[in-house]
Short mmCIF file of C-alpha atoms in Angstrom, two decimals:
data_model
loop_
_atom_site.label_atom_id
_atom_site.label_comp_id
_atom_site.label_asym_id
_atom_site.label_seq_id
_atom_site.Cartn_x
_atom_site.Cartn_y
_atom_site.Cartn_z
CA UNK A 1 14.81 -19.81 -56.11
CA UNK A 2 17.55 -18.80 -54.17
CA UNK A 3 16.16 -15.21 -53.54
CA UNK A 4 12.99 -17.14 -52.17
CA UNK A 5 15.56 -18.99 -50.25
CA UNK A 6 17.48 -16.24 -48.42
CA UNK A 7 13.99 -14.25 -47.94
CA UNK A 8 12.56 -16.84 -46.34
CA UNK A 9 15.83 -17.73 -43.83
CA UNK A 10 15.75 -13.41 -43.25
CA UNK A 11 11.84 -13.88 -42.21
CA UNK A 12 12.96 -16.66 -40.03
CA UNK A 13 15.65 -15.09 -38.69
CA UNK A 14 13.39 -11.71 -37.65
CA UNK A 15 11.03 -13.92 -36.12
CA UNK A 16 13.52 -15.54 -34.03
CA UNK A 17 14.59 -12.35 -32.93
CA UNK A 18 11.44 -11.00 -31.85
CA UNK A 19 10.64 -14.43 -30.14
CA UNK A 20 13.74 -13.50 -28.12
CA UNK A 21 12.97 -9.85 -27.30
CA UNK A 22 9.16 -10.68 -26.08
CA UNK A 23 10.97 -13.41 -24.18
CA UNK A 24 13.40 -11.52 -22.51
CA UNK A 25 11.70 -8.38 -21.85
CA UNK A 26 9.01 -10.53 -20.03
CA UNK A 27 10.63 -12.61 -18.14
CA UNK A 28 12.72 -9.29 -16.96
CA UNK A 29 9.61 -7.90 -15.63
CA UNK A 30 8.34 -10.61 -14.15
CA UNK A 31 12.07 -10.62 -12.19
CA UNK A 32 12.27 -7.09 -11.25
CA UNK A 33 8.95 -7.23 -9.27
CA UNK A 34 10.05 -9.97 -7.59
CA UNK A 35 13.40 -8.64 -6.47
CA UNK A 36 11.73 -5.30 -6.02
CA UNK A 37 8.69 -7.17 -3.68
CA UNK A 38 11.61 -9.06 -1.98
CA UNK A 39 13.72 -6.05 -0.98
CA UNK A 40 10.78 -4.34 0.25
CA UNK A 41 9.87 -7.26 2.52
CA UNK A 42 13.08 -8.21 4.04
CA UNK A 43 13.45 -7.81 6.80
CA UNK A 44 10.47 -9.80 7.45
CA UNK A 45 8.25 -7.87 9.93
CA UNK A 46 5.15 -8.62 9.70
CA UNK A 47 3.99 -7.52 13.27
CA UNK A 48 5.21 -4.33 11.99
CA UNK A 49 2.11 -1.71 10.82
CA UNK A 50 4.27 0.09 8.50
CA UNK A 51 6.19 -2.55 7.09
CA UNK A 52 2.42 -4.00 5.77
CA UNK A 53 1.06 -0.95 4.69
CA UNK A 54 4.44 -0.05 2.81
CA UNK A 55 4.37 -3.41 1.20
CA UNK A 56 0.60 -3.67 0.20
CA UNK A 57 1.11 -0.14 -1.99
CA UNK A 58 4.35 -1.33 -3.21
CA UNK A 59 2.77 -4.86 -4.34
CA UNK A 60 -0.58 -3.21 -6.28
CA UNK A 61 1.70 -0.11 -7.77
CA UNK A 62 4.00 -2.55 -9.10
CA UNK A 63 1.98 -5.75 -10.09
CA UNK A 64 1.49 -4.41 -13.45
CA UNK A 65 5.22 -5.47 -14.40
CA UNK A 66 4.31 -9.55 -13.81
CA UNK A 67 0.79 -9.15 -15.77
CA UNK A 68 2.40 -7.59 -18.70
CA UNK A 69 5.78 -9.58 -18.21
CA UNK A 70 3.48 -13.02 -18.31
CA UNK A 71 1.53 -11.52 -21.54
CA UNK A 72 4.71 -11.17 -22.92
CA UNK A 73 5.82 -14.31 -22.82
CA UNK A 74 3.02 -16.07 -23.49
CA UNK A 75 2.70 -13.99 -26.96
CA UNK A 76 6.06 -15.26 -27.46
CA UNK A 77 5.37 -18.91 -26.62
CA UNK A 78 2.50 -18.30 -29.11
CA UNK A 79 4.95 -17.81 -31.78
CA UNK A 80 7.08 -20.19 -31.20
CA UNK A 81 4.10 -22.63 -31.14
CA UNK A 82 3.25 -21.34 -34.83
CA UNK A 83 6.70 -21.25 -36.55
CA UNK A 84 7.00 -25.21 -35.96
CA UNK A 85 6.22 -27.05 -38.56
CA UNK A 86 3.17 -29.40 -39.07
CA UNK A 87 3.81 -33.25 -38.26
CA UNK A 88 2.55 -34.52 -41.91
CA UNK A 89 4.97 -35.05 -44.25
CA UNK A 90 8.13 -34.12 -42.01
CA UNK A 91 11.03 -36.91 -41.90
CA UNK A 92 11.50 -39.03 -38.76
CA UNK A 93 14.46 -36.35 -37.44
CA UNK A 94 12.94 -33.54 -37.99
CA UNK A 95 9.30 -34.74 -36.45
CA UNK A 96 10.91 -35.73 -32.56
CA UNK A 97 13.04 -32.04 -32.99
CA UNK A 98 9.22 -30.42 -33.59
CA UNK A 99 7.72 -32.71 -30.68
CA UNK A 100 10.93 -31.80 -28.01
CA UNK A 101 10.21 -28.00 -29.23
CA UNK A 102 6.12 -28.61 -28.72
CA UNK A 103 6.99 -30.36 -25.18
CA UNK A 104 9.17 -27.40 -24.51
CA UNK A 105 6.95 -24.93 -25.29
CA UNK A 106 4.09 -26.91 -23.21
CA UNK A 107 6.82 -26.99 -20.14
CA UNK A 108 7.09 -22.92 -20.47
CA UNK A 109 3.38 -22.32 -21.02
CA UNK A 110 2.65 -24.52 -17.70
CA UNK A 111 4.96 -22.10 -15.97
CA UNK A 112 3.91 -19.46 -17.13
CA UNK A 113 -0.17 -21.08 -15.86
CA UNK A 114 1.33 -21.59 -12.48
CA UNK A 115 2.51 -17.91 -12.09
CA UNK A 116 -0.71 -16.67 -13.46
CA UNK A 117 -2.20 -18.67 -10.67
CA UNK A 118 0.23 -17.49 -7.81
CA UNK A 119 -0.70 -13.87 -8.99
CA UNK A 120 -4.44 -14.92 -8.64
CA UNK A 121 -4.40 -16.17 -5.14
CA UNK A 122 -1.64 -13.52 -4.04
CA UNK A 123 -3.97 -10.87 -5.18
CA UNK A 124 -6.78 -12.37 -3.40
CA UNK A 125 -5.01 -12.30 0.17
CA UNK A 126 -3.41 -9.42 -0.56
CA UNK A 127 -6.96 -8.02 -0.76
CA UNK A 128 -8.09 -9.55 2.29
CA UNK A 129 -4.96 -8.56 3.79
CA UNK A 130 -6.06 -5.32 4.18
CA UNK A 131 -9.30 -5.38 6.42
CA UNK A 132 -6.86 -6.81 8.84
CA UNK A 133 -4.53 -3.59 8.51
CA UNK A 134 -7.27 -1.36 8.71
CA UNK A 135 -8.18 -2.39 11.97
CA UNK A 136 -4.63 -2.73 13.29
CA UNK A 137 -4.48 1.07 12.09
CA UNK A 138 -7.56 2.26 13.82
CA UNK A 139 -6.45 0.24 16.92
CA UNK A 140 -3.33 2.27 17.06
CA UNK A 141 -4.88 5.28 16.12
CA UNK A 142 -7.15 5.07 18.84
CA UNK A 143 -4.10 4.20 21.28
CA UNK A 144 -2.34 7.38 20.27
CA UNK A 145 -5.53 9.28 20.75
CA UNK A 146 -6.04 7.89 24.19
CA UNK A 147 -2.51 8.62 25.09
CA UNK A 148 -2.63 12.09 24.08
CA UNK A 149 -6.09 12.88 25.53
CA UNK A 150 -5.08 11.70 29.08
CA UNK A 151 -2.03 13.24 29.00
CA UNK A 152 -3.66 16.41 28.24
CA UNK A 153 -6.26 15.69 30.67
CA UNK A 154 -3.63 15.41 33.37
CA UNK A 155 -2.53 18.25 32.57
CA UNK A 156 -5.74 19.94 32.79
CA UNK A 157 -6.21 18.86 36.59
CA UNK A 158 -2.31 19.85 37.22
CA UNK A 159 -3.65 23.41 36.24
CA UNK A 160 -7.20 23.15 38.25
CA UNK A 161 -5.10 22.20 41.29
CA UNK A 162 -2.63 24.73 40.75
CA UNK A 163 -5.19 27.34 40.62
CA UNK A 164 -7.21 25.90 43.75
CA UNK A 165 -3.94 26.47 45.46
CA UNK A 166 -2.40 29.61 44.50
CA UNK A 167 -2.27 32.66 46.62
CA UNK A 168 -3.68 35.87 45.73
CA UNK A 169 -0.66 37.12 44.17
CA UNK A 170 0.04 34.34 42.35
CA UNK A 171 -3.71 34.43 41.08
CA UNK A 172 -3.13 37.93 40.12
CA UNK A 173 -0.48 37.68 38.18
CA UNK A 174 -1.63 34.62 36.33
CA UNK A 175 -4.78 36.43 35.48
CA UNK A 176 -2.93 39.81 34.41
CA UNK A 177 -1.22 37.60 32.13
CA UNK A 178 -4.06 35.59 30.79
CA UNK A 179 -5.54 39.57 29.98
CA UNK A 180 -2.10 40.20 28.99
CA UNK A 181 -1.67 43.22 31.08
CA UNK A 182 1.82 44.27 31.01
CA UNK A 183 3.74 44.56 34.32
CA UNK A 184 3.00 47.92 36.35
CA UNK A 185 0.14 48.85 34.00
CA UNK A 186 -3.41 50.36 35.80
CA UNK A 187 -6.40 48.00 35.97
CA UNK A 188 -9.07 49.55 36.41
CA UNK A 189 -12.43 47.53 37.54
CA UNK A 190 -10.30 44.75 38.56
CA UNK A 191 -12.05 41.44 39.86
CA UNK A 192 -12.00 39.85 42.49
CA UNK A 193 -9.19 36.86 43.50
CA UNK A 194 -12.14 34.94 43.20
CA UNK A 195 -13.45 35.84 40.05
CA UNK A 196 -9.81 36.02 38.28
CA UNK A 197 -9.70 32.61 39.65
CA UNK A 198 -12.81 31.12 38.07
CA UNK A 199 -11.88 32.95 34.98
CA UNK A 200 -8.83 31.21 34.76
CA UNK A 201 -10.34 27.55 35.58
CA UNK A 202 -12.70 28.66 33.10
CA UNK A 203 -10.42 29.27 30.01
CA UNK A 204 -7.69 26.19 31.19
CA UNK A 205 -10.98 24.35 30.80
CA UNK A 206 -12.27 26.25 27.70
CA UNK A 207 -8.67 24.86 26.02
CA UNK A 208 -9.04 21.30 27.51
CA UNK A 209 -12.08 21.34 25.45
CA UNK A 210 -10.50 22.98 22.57
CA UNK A 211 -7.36 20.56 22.10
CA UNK A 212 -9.83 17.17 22.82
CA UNK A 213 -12.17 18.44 19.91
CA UNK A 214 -9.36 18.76 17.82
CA UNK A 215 -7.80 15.26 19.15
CA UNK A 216 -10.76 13.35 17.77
CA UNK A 217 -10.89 15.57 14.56
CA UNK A 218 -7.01 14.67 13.61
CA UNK A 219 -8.18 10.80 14.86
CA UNK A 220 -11.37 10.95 12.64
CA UNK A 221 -9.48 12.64 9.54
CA UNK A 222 -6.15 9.84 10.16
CA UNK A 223 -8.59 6.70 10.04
CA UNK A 224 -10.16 8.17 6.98
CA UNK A 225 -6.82 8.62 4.86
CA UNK A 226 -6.29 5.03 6.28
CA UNK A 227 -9.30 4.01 5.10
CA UNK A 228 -9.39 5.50 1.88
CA UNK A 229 -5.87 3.69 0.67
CA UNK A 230 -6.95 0.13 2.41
CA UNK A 231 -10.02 0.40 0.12
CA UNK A 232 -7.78 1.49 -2.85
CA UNK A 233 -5.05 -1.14 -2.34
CA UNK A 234 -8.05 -3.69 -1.63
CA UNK A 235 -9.76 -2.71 -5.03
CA UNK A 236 -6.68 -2.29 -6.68
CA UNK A 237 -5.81 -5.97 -5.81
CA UNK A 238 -9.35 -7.49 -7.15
CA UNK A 239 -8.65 -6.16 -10.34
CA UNK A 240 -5.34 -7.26 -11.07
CA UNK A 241 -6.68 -10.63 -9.56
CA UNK A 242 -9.55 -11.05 -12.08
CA UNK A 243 -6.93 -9.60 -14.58
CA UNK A 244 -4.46 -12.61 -13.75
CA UNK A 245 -7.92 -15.48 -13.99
CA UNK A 246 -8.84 -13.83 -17.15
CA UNK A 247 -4.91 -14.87 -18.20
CA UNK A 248 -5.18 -17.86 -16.60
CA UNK A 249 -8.09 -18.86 -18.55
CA UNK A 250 -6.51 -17.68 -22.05
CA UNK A 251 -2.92 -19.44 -21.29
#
């Protein structure tokens, strides 16, 4: 009898102490995203492109630790729920302990709901989030392409000018570098000034063309990366939303 005794108080004991552990170890996880989602986010900036693409990828690499935190406790809660004894046959004392554990238990499993919840809708604008990014990225994608295209146009009619105004020397020497004659060297069947001059306008223009194509190329290639991690984050973000409703509806 007492060996059934002390076995029984050991079982008892383990089970307490694995209650504990699932507790713990959840509710740690659940913590550390939240400190690690807070001291991402502060300072607040939302204006900020960066700061929202930095945070999205943070939030969907890291929302695993609340879903599995949350799962964690609620297994625990789940044991704690069966370890209490039934109502029939317990004395007065020992039935209102049970029914302040049960209320307890209900207190921690509504929490535990309402988080489940918050990850639901935080997943969902987190997801919609992200079409709004995108097109704050190609916005200032397109900026920087603008910018650089009209500098380098400038640039381009700085040259033409230059050219429409150089002497013949000048011309000369431009073009014997363009051919990259060195200094003092015979040419023979030289062109014209004329010629060396069109020649010229022709390859400054021949570059214009060059660095414009590759621009939009670097543009085109930029919005697609872009692209390609709004749709993952997006995605990512649906599923661990349907994962926290399919929670929601088992807590």
């Amino acid at each position: 009898m007492t060996s059934s005794s002390g076995s029984r108080s050991a079982s008892s004991s383990g089970s307490t102490a694995d209650v504990r552990l699932l507790n713990t170890s959840g509710w740690a996880l659940v913590v550390v995203f939240v400190i690690t989602v807070v001291a991402t986010a502060l300072p607040l900036d939302v204006t900020n492109l960066a700061w929202s693409q930095g945070l999205s990828r943070l939030i969907v690499d890291a929302c695993s630790l609340p879903l599995v935190g949350l799962t964690l406790v609620r297994y625990s809660l789940y044991l704690q729920r069966r370890s209490l004894p039934r109502s029939d046959g317990e004395a007065s004392s020992s039935r209102s302990s049970s029914a302040r554990a049960r209320e307890r238990i209900e207190r921690w499993r509504m929490l535990v709901k309402r988080l489940a919840l918050a990850g639901v809708v935080g997943m969902v604008l987190l997801a919609v989030w992200q079409t709004g990014i995108f097109f704050r990225s190609v916005s200032a994608i397109d900026q920087k392409l603008n910018a650089a295209s009209s500098r380098e146009s400038q640039g381009f009619v700085a040259v033409e000018k230059a050219l429409s105004q150089a002497s013949e020397a000048e011309v000369k020497q431009a073009w014997a570098d363009f051919k990259g004659i060195k200094p003092g060297t015979p040419v023979l069947d030289q062109p014209a000034t004329a010629e060396q001059r069109k020649q010229l306008l022709a390859a400054a223009k021949s570059r214009n063309a060059q660095v414009l194509e590759r621009f939009d190329k670097d543009a085109s290639t930029v919005i697609f990366i872009e692209g390609r991690d709004r749709v993952r984050v997006l995605l990512v973000a649906l599923v661990y939303a349907a994962a926290f409703w399919a929670f929601l509806k088992r807590a």
